[in-house]
Amino acid sequence: MGKAMKIAIVDDEKDMRQSISQWLALSGYDTETFASAEEALGTLGADYPGIVISDIKMPGMDGIQLLRKLMGSDSALPVIMITGHGDVPMAVEAMRIGAFDFLEKPFNPDRMSDLAKKATNARRLTLDNRALRRELGDGTQMMRTQMMRKLIGTSPAMERLREDILDLGQADGHVLIDGETGTGKTLVAHALHAVGSRAGKKFVLISCAAMDEDTLIRRLFGPMMPDDTRLPAVEEARGGTLVLEDIEALSDTAQARLLTMINDQGTPPETRIVVICNLQDEGRTCEDALRPDLYYRLAALKITAPPLRNRGEDILTLFTALADQFSDEYGCDAPQVSAQEAAQLLQAPWPGNVRQLINLAERAVLQSRRGTGTIASLLMSDHDEMQPVMTTEGKPLKEYVEAFERMLIDNTMRRHRGSIASVMDELCLPRRTLNEKMAKYGLQRSDYL
């Protein structure tokens, strides 16, 4: 059985605590007893090396309240509840919240031993997996790093966005994310969860516009349909992050239920709620769509995803990364971008933002594989009135050409890991010219080794 797992026994009746403890000690378990839920909470928490057996009816904080607290700190902690005879509703409520199982008084000691064995085996597996992730390098940190790397770009707008995510990720308040269609608001929600203290907890995402009112209310708050094995979203996400996309589609009834749930959580909230609003394209705001008391609870913290047209050279960086990705997927070379096309990419209005750029990069790769068409033709089909070399800010083509040139040298240096000879050969540049351009654009060979 390996190292003995602990079993915390919580019961206000001394005789019951002792009898359970003695029986389980004979089975090789290391038991510890607590006369109240409040006392137990001082010891029980995330990564507790064992399981919990608790009575439901206790003075002060009862077993259901204790269960909610424990699930908030570690949703994978097995908790076995002891119920009185006929307390079926209490047992159902406990299972809905996340209890491992329940025992009905008077219970068979062998049944308790069997449940303890199953629960401790499950707990050992959970703790072993957590330890393994730590041994491989902090799994949470790895997830944070991977998620933040998806927020590609060095523009001031993206630097601010990353700073906002890191700052707000450490906070406990609910968050409102808004921005134009296709700006990556869902990715921002994932990043907020990944960089915060709830990174190891559940992340549940629900689209409020994808269901009719009755189905959405059941999915969020229950009761679930008999053939649905999932918990309601507010229970499934307990202790973690619940993301509600298209929050503007929430009906008045659902808004009232959500507000009640938020108020019942207290401060800091047990479950963090992140809402995504998609009204900016319509000239309306989330505040217009929600009842004021709910809006101000949800918008305690706010992040706006920047539009692509405000991200400058990020457009070229993103296009190159996406084209490389699609060329690998389709087994062909990535399309070559001319200086003129780079200028057009940079000055396009991008009403569909990053989502539109993804679609264009895929079409460009497929078009290149066939050996027909140009990136410029794809851009013109998307933007019939687009001017070829001038933006609304009046920037000349020269600035776009320089941005493209910097991106091209940067990408080539990265691909050849700083090999000057290889870069000179691929770009057909003499060494002196390459050195001058690298100095001009602030590129250093040491950054690519």
Short mmCIF file of C-alpha atoms in Angstrom, two decimals:
data_model
loop_
_atom_site.label_atom_id
_atom_site.label_comp_id
_atom_site.label_asym_id
_atom_site.label_seq_id
_atom_site.Cartn_x
_atom_site.Cartn_y
_atom_site.Cartn_z
CA MET A 1 0.00 0.00 0.00
CA GLY A 2 3.05 2.30 0.27
CA LYS A 3 3.13 5.19 2.67
CA ALA A 4 -0.06 5.29 4.77
CA MET A 5 -2.52 7.93 3.67
CA LYS A 6 -4.07 10.18 6.27
CA ILE A 7 -7.77 10.22 6.99
CA ALA A 8 -9.21 13.32 8.66
CA ILE A 9 -12.39 12.52 10.63
CA VAL A 10 -14.68 15.46 11.37
CA ASP A 11 -17.58 14.84 13.75
CA ASP A 12 -18.90 16.73 16.77
CA GLU A 13 -19.73 13.43 18.56
CA LYS A 14 -16.65 12.16 20.40
CA ASP A 15 -17.72 8.49 20.43
CA MET A 16 -18.32 8.51 16.67
CA ARG A 17 -14.92 10.12 16.00
CA GLN A 18 -13.13 7.55 18.11
CA SER A 19 -14.92 4.50 16.72
CA ILE A 20 -14.27 5.54 13.10
CA SER A 21 -10.65 6.34 13.93
CA GLN A 22 -10.03 3.01 15.65
CA TRP A 23 -11.57 0.99 12.85
CA LEU A 24 -9.58 2.74 10.12
CA ALA A 25 -6.35 2.62 12.14
CA LEU A 26 -6.68 -1.17 12.16
CA SER A 27 -6.70 -1.01 8.35
CA GLY A 28 -3.36 0.78 8.37
CA TYR A 29 -4.50 4.38 7.98
CA ASP A 30 -3.04 7.36 9.83
CA THR A 31 -6.09 9.08 11.28
CA GLU A 32 -6.57 12.47 12.86
CA THR A 33 -9.81 13.71 14.40
CA PHE A 34 -11.51 17.10 14.62
CA ALA A 35 -14.48 18.06 16.76
CA SER A 36 -15.67 20.80 14.38
CA ALA A 37 -15.43 21.94 10.79
CA GLU A 38 -13.74 25.15 11.89
CA GLU A 39 -11.00 23.18 13.65
CA ALA A 40 -10.52 20.92 10.62
CA LEU A 41 -10.10 23.84 8.23
CA GLY A 42 -6.95 24.85 10.08
CA THR A 43 -5.30 21.62 8.86
CA LEU A 44 -7.08 20.64 5.66
CA GLY A 45 -6.15 22.38 2.46
CA ALA A 46 -4.67 21.93 -1.01
CA ASP A 47 -2.40 18.86 -1.30
CA TYR A 48 -3.62 17.37 2.00
CA PRO A 49 -1.97 13.89 1.98
CA GLY A 50 -5.14 11.93 2.45
CA ILE A 51 -8.94 12.08 2.49
CA VAL A 52 -11.73 13.47 4.67
CA ILE A 53 -14.69 11.75 6.36
CA SER A 54 -17.16 14.26 7.77
CA ASP A 55 -20.57 14.24 9.36
CA ILE A 56 -23.08 16.51 7.65
CA LYS A 57 -25.04 17.76 10.67
CA MET A 58 -22.77 19.62 13.07
CA PRO A 59 -23.21 22.80 15.15
CA GLY A 60 -21.65 25.94 13.74
CA MET A 61 -20.29 25.21 10.28
CA ASP A 62 -22.04 22.07 9.02
CA GLY A 63 -20.63 19.39 6.73
CA ILE A 64 -22.06 20.92 3.56
CA GLN A 65 -20.39 24.26 4.30
CA LEU A 66 -17.14 22.44 5.09
CA LEU A 67 -17.40 20.54 1.81
CA ARG A 68 -17.81 23.76 -0.16
CA LYS A 69 -14.72 25.24 1.51
CA LEU A 70 -12.65 22.12 0.83
CA MET A 71 -13.73 21.93 -2.81
CA GLY A 72 -12.77 25.58 -3.18
CA SER A 73 -9.22 24.95 -1.99
CA ASP A 74 -8.72 21.54 -3.66
CA SER A 75 -11.49 20.20 -5.89
CA ALA A 76 -9.70 16.82 -6.16
CA LEU A 77 -9.74 16.16 -2.39
CA PRO A 78 -11.97 13.10 -1.73
CA VAL A 79 -14.57 13.87 0.95
CA ILE A 80 -16.89 11.12 2.25
CA MET A 81 -20.00 12.49 3.95
CA ILE A 82 -21.90 10.78 6.79
CA THR A 83 -25.65 11.41 6.66
CA GLY A 84 -28.46 10.61 9.04
CA HIS A 85 -31.11 8.05 8.17
CA GLY A 86 -33.40 9.43 5.47
CA ASP A 87 -31.25 12.47 4.65
CA VAL A 88 -31.30 11.67 0.94
CA PRO A 89 -31.62 15.34 -0.15
CA MET A 90 -28.54 16.20 1.90
CA ALA A 91 -26.60 13.35 0.32
CA VAL A 92 -27.66 14.44 -3.18
CA GLU A 93 -26.60 18.01 -2.43
CA ALA A 94 -23.22 16.79 -1.16
CA MET A 95 -22.63 14.73 -4.31
CA ARG A 96 -23.62 17.67 -6.48
CA ILE A 97 -21.06 19.90 -4.75
CA GLY A 98 -18.30 17.36 -5.23
CA ALA A 99 -18.36 14.77 -2.41
CA PHE A 100 -16.58 11.51 -3.25
CA ASP A 101 -19.42 9.43 -1.75
CA PHE A 102 -21.62 9.22 1.33
CA LEU A 103 -22.37 6.82 4.19
CA GLU A 104 -25.82 6.60 5.75
CA LYS A 105 -26.07 6.01 9.51
CA PRO A 106 -25.98 3.39 10.86
CA PHE A 107 -23.27 2.34 8.39
CA ASN A 108 -21.46 -0.91 7.87
CA PRO A 109 -17.76 -0.57 8.88
CA ASP A 110 -16.70 -2.75 5.95
CA ARG A 111 -18.52 -0.41 3.57
CA MET A 112 -16.61 2.50 5.14
CA SER A 113 -13.29 0.64 4.69
CA ASP A 114 -14.07 -0.04 1.03
CA LEU A 115 -14.89 3.62 0.40
CA ALA A 116 -11.75 4.73 2.26
CA LYS A 117 -9.63 2.42 0.11
CA LYS A 118 -11.11 3.76 -3.14
CA ALA A 119 -10.81 7.36 -2.00
CA THR A 120 -7.21 7.05 -0.79
CA ASN A 121 -6.18 5.29 -4.02
CA ALA A 122 -7.70 8.16 -6.00
CA ARG A 123 -5.98 10.70 -3.76
CA ARG A 124 -2.61 8.98 -4.06
CA LEU A 125 -2.91 9.08 -7.87
CA THR A 126 -3.77 12.79 -7.78
CA LEU A 127 -0.84 13.65 -5.51
CA ASP A 128 1.57 11.48 -7.51
CA ASN A 129 0.56 13.26 -10.72
CA ARG A 130 1.06 16.64 -9.07
CA ALA A 131 4.48 15.61 -7.80
CA LEU A 132 5.42 14.36 -11.26
CA ARG A 133 4.48 17.67 -12.82
CA ARG A 134 6.64 19.48 -10.29
CA GLU A 135 9.56 17.14 -11.01
CA LEU A 136 9.27 17.79 -14.73
CA GLY A 137 9.46 21.50 -14.07
CA ASP A 138 6.71 23.53 -12.51
CA GLY A 139 3.72 22.48 -14.60
CA THR A 140 1.78 25.60 -13.73
CA GLN A 141 4.68 27.83 -14.72
CA MET A 142 5.03 25.87 -17.96
CA MET A 143 1.35 26.39 -18.72
CA ARG A 144 1.67 30.11 -17.98
CA THR A 145 4.67 30.44 -20.27
CA GLN A 146 3.00 28.53 -23.10
CA MET A 147 -0.18 30.57 -22.80
CA MET A 148 1.62 33.93 -22.75
CA ARG A 149 3.67 32.91 -25.81
CA LYS A 150 0.41 32.60 -27.73
CA LEU A 151 -0.06 36.35 -27.26
CA ILE A 152 2.31 37.09 -30.13
CA GLY A 153 3.54 40.61 -30.74
CA THR A 154 5.87 43.34 -29.52
CA SER A 155 3.68 46.36 -30.24
CA PRO A 156 2.90 48.73 -27.35
CA ALA A 157 -0.72 47.54 -27.46
CA MET A 158 0.32 43.91 -26.91
CA GLU A 159 2.85 44.83 -24.23
CA ARG A 160 0.06 46.61 -22.34
CA LEU A 161 -2.27 43.65 -22.82
CA ARG A 162 0.29 41.21 -21.39
CA GLU A 163 0.92 43.53 -18.44
CA ASP A 164 -2.83 43.80 -17.78
CA ILE A 165 -3.19 40.02 -17.90
CA LEU A 166 -0.32 39.48 -15.46
CA ASP A 167 -1.68 42.14 -13.08
CA LEU A 168 -5.33 41.09 -13.19
CA GLY A 169 -4.44 37.39 -13.17
CA GLN A 170 -3.17 37.76 -9.61
CA ALA A 171 -6.36 39.47 -8.43
CA ASP A 172 -9.50 37.73 -7.17
CA GLY A 173 -12.15 40.00 -8.68
CA HIS A 174 -14.36 39.13 -11.61
CA VAL A 175 -13.20 40.37 -15.03
CA LEU A 176 -14.91 41.82 -18.10
CA ILE A 177 -13.12 41.34 -21.44
CA ASP A 178 -14.30 43.35 -24.41
CA GLY A 179 -12.96 44.22 -27.84
CA GLU A 180 -13.82 43.87 -31.50
CA THR A 181 -14.71 40.57 -33.17
CA GLY A 182 -11.70 38.32 -33.72
CA THR A 183 -9.28 40.07 -31.36
CA GLY A 184 -8.64 36.96 -29.27
CA LYS A 185 -10.81 37.65 -26.22
CA THR A 186 -11.18 33.94 -25.41
CA LEU A 187 -7.40 33.54 -25.55
CA VAL A 188 -7.12 36.42 -23.05
CA ALA A 189 -9.53 34.57 -20.73
CA HIS A 190 -7.40 31.42 -20.92
CA ALA A 191 -4.27 33.48 -20.19
CA LEU A 192 -5.90 35.16 -17.16
CA HIS A 193 -6.63 31.72 -15.70
CA ALA A 194 -3.17 30.36 -16.53
CA VAL A 195 -1.22 33.15 -14.81
CA GLY A 196 -3.33 33.30 -11.65
CA SER A 197 -3.56 31.30 -8.45
CA ARG A 198 -6.40 29.19 -9.92
CA ALA A 199 -4.24 27.82 -12.75
CA GLY A 200 -4.45 24.26 -11.43
CA LYS A 201 -8.22 24.43 -10.95
CA LYS A 202 -11.11 23.97 -13.37
CA PHE A 203 -11.57 26.28 -16.37
CA VAL A 204 -15.14 26.09 -17.69
CA LEU A 205 -16.25 28.05 -20.75
CA ILE A 206 -19.91 28.55 -21.69
CA SER A 207 -21.28 30.46 -24.69
CA CYS A 208 -24.43 32.29 -23.62
CA ALA A 209 -25.46 32.75 -27.26
CA ALA A 210 -25.22 29.07 -28.18
CA MET A 211 -28.31 27.85 -26.27
CA ASP A 212 -31.90 28.82 -25.75
CA GLU A 213 -32.79 30.38 -22.40
CA ASP A 214 -34.06 27.23 -20.64
CA THR A 215 -31.10 25.11 -21.78
CA LEU A 216 -28.61 27.79 -20.77
CA ILE A 217 -30.10 28.21 -17.30
CA ARG A 218 -29.99 24.43 -16.75
CA ARG A 219 -26.40 24.26 -18.03
CA LEU A 220 -25.35 27.09 -15.72
CA PHE A 221 -27.33 26.43 -12.57
CA GLY A 222 -29.00 23.02 -12.93
CA PRO A 223 -30.83 20.80 -12.57
CA MET A 224 -29.17 18.84 -15.37
CA MET A 225 -31.10 16.44 -17.57
CA PRO A 226 -31.19 12.80 -16.36
CA ASP A 227 -28.88 11.58 -19.15
CA ASP A 228 -26.30 14.36 -18.59
CA THR A 229 -23.35 13.26 -16.45
CA ARG A 230 -21.95 16.79 -16.08
CA LEU A 231 -22.40 19.08 -13.11
CA PRO A 232 -24.00 22.49 -13.64
CA ALA A 233 -21.31 24.93 -14.78
CA VAL A 234 -21.33 26.93 -11.52
CA GLU A 235 -20.55 23.70 -9.63
CA GLU A 236 -18.17 22.30 -12.25
CA ALA A 237 -16.05 25.47 -12.06
CA ARG A 238 -16.14 25.73 -8.26
CA GLY A 239 -12.82 27.05 -6.99
CA GLY A 240 -11.63 27.76 -10.54
CA THR A 241 -12.69 30.05 -13.37
CA LEU A 242 -16.08 30.22 -15.09
CA VAL A 243 -15.95 32.04 -18.45
CA LEU A 244 -19.19 33.30 -19.98
CA GLU A 245 -18.86 34.24 -23.66
CA ASP A 246 -21.44 36.53 -25.28
CA ILE A 247 -22.57 37.73 -21.86
CA GLU A 248 -24.82 40.25 -23.62
CA ALA A 249 -27.08 37.33 -24.66
CA LEU A 250 -27.92 36.49 -21.03
CA SER A 251 -31.65 36.84 -20.36
CA ASP A 252 -33.06 38.87 -17.47
CA THR A 253 -33.88 35.66 -15.59
CA ALA A 254 -30.38 34.25 -16.03
CA GLN A 255 -28.86 37.59 -15.05
CA ALA A 256 -30.80 37.52 -11.78
CA ARG A 257 -29.67 33.95 -11.05
CA LEU A 258 -26.05 34.85 -11.82
CA LEU A 259 -26.17 37.91 -9.56
CA THR A 260 -27.56 35.80 -6.69
CA MET A 261 -24.79 33.24 -7.18
CA ILE A 262 -22.14 36.00 -7.14
CA ASN A 263 -23.57 37.58 -3.99
CA ASP A 264 -23.70 34.19 -2.22
CA GLN A 265 -20.00 33.59 -2.87
CA GLY A 266 -18.79 36.38 -0.64
CA THR A 267 -15.38 38.05 -0.86
CA PRO A 268 -12.99 36.89 -2.20
CA PRO A 269 -15.16 34.87 -4.57
CA GLU A 270 -14.86 31.10 -4.43
CA THR A 271 -15.20 30.92 -8.21
CA ARG A 272 -13.83 33.63 -10.46
CA ILE A 273 -16.16 34.73 -13.24
CA VAL A 274 -14.72 36.12 -16.47
CA VAL A 275 -17.23 37.49 -18.96
CA ILE A 276 -16.63 38.23 -22.63
CA CYS A 277 -18.68 40.92 -24.34
CA ASN A 278 -19.02 41.10 -28.14
CA LEU A 279 -20.99 44.30 -28.54
CA GLN A 280 -18.21 46.72 -29.51
CA ASP A 281 -18.80 46.16 -33.24
CA GLU A 282 -22.42 47.25 -32.80
CA GLY A 283 -21.56 50.53 -31.09
CA ARG A 284 -23.13 49.32 -27.82
CA THR A 285 -21.47 48.35 -24.56
CA CYS A 286 -21.85 45.56 -22.05
CA GLU A 287 -23.21 48.13 -19.64
CA ASP A 288 -26.10 48.69 -22.06
CA ALA A 289 -26.94 44.98 -22.13
CA LEU A 290 -26.77 44.05 -18.42
CA ARG A 291 -28.68 45.14 -15.36
CA PRO A 292 -26.55 47.73 -13.50
CA ASP A 293 -26.01 45.74 -10.28
CA LEU A 294 -24.73 42.72 -12.27
CA TYR A 295 -22.60 44.83 -14.60
CA TYR A 296 -20.73 46.52 -11.78
CA ARG A 297 -20.07 43.19 -10.08
CA LEU A 298 -18.71 41.66 -13.28
CA ALA A 299 -16.76 44.70 -14.47
CA ALA A 300 -14.77 45.14 -11.28
CA LEU A 301 -11.72 44.60 -13.49
CA LYS A 302 -11.65 45.16 -17.24
CA ILE A 303 -9.42 44.24 -20.19
CA THR A 304 -9.86 45.40 -23.79
CA ALA A 305 -8.28 43.25 -26.51
CA PRO A 306 -6.61 45.62 -29.03
CA PRO A 307 -7.70 45.62 -32.69
CA LEU A 308 -5.18 44.27 -35.19
CA ARG A 309 -4.95 47.55 -37.11
CA ASN A 310 -3.43 49.17 -33.99
CA ARG A 311 -0.68 46.58 -33.61
CA GLY A 312 1.76 47.74 -36.29
CA GLU A 313 4.51 45.26 -37.17
CA ASP A 314 2.77 42.53 -35.16
CA ILE A 315 0.68 42.01 -38.31
CA LEU A 316 3.72 40.84 -40.27
CA THR A 317 5.00 38.73 -37.37
CA LEU A 318 1.62 37.04 -37.00
CA PHE A 319 1.21 36.47 -40.73
CA THR A 320 4.65 34.85 -40.98
CA ALA A 321 4.02 32.59 -37.98
CA LEU A 322 0.60 31.56 -39.30
CA ALA A 323 1.87 30.97 -42.85
CA ASP A 324 4.68 28.75 -41.49
CA GLN A 325 2.15 26.81 -39.44
CA PHE A 326 -0.21 26.24 -42.38
CA SER A 327 2.64 25.39 -44.76
CA ASP A 328 3.74 22.62 -42.35
CA GLU A 329 0.15 21.41 -42.15
CA TYR A 330 -0.32 21.31 -45.94
CA GLY A 331 3.21 20.10 -46.75
CA CYS A 332 4.30 23.01 -48.93
CA ASP A 333 6.51 26.10 -48.81
CA ALA A 334 5.23 29.27 -47.17
CA PRO A 335 4.40 32.07 -49.63
CA GLN A 336 7.00 34.78 -50.19
CA VAL A 337 5.86 38.25 -49.13
CA SER A 338 6.99 41.17 -51.28
CA ALA A 339 7.65 44.62 -49.87
CA GLN A 340 4.47 45.89 -51.57
CA GLU A 341 2.41 43.09 -50.04
CA ALA A 342 3.96 43.73 -46.62
CA ALA A 343 2.87 47.36 -46.93
CA GLN A 344 -0.65 46.27 -47.84
CA LEU A 345 -0.80 43.83 -44.92
CA LEU A 346 0.21 46.62 -42.56
CA GLN A 347 -2.28 49.17 -43.87
CA ALA A 348 -5.33 46.90 -44.26
CA PRO A 349 -8.32 47.85 -42.04
CA TRP A 350 -8.73 44.26 -40.66
CA PRO A 351 -12.38 44.43 -39.55
CA GLY A 352 -12.17 40.72 -38.64
CA ASN A 353 -8.88 41.24 -36.78
CA VAL A 354 -6.70 38.20 -35.94
CA ARG A 355 -9.40 35.76 -37.00
CA GLN A 356 -9.43 37.36 -40.46
CA LEU A 357 -5.61 37.24 -40.62
CA ILE A 358 -5.68 33.51 -39.81
CA ASN A 359 -8.10 32.89 -42.67
CA LEU A 360 -6.01 34.98 -45.06
CA ALA A 361 -2.76 33.17 -44.10
CA GLU A 362 -4.37 29.79 -44.77
CA ARG A 363 -5.73 30.92 -48.14
CA ALA A 364 -2.32 32.36 -49.05
CA VAL A 365 -0.64 29.00 -48.32
CA LEU A 366 -3.23 27.04 -50.33
CA GLN A 367 -2.95 29.54 -53.17
CA SER A 368 0.86 29.29 -53.11
CA ARG A 369 0.66 25.50 -53.21
CA ARG A 370 -1.34 25.74 -56.43
CA GLY A 371 1.20 28.23 -57.81
CA THR A 372 -1.44 30.88 -58.51
CA GLY A 373 -2.45 34.27 -57.15
CA THR A 374 -0.79 36.70 -54.77
CA ILE A 375 -1.27 37.89 -51.21
CA ALA A 376 -2.22 41.25 -52.65
CA SER A 377 -5.10 39.69 -54.60
CA LEU A 378 -6.42 38.08 -51.42
CA LEU A 379 -6.19 41.37 -49.58
CA MET A 380 -7.99 43.20 -52.34
CA SER A 381 -10.78 40.60 -52.35
CA ASP A 382 -11.22 41.23 -48.62
CA HIS A 383 -10.92 45.03 -48.88
CA ASP A 384 -12.13 46.28 -52.25
CA GLU A 385 -11.57 49.93 -51.35
CA MET A 386 -8.14 49.47 -49.78
CA GLN A 387 -5.50 51.95 -50.93
CA PRO A 388 -2.31 50.12 -52.00
CA VAL A 389 0.43 52.14 -50.29
CA MET A 390 -1.10 54.57 -47.78
CA THR A 391 -2.91 54.14 -44.47
CA THR A 392 -5.50 56.40 -42.92
CA GLU A 393 -2.64 57.79 -40.80
CA GLY A 394 -0.83 58.77 -44.02
CA LYS A 395 2.27 56.61 -43.51
CA PRO A 396 4.36 56.27 -46.69
CA LEU A 397 5.31 52.99 -48.31
CA LYS A 398 8.94 53.48 -47.17
CA GLU A 399 7.95 52.85 -43.53
CA TYR A 400 6.20 49.63 -44.45
CA VAL A 401 9.12 48.45 -46.54
CA GLU A 402 11.45 49.05 -43.60
CA ALA A 403 9.13 47.15 -41.27
CA PHE A 404 9.01 44.27 -43.73
CA GLU A 405 12.82 44.33 -44.14
CA ARG A 406 13.34 44.16 -40.38
CA MET A 407 10.89 41.27 -40.06
CA LEU A 408 12.57 39.40 -42.93
CA ILE A 409 16.08 39.70 -41.42
CA ASP A 410 14.79 38.83 -37.95
CA ASN A 411 12.99 35.68 -39.18
CA THR A 412 15.96 34.56 -41.30
CA MET A 413 18.42 35.05 -38.41
CA ARG A 414 16.12 33.07 -36.14
CA ARG A 415 15.73 30.24 -38.64
CA HIS A 416 19.51 29.97 -39.16
CA ARG A 417 20.24 30.47 -35.43
CA GLY A 418 22.49 33.47 -35.99
CA SER A 419 24.57 32.06 -38.84
CA ILE A 420 25.60 35.23 -40.70
CA ALA A 421 26.88 33.27 -43.71
CA SER A 422 23.55 31.44 -44.12
CA VAL A 423 21.57 34.66 -43.82
CA MET A 424 23.80 36.44 -46.35
CA ASP A 425 23.33 33.56 -48.76
CA GLU A 426 19.54 33.36 -48.41
CA LEU A 427 18.94 37.11 -48.60
CA CYS A 428 21.68 37.74 -51.24
CA LEU A 429 23.20 40.50 -49.11
CA PRO A 430 26.90 41.36 -48.73
CA ARG A 431 28.15 41.23 -45.15
CA ARG A 432 28.60 44.99 -44.85
CA THR A 433 25.03 45.66 -45.99
CA LEU A 434 23.62 43.03 -43.61
CA ASN A 435 25.59 44.49 -40.70
CA GLU A 436 24.35 48.00 -41.50
CA LYS A 437 20.72 46.89 -41.69
CA MET A 438 20.97 44.89 -38.46
CA ALA A 439 22.43 47.93 -36.71
CA LYS A 440 19.69 50.12 -38.19
CA TYR A 441 16.92 47.85 -36.88
CA GLY A 442 18.53 47.08 -33.51
CA LEU A 443 19.11 43.38 -34.27
CA GLN A 444 22.05 41.61 -32.59
CA ARG A 445 23.50 38.26 -33.64
CA SER A 446 23.90 37.19 -29.98
CA ASP A 447 20.10 37.17 -29.61
CA TYR A 448 19.79 34.27 -32.08
CA LEU A 449 22.55 31.93 -30.90
#
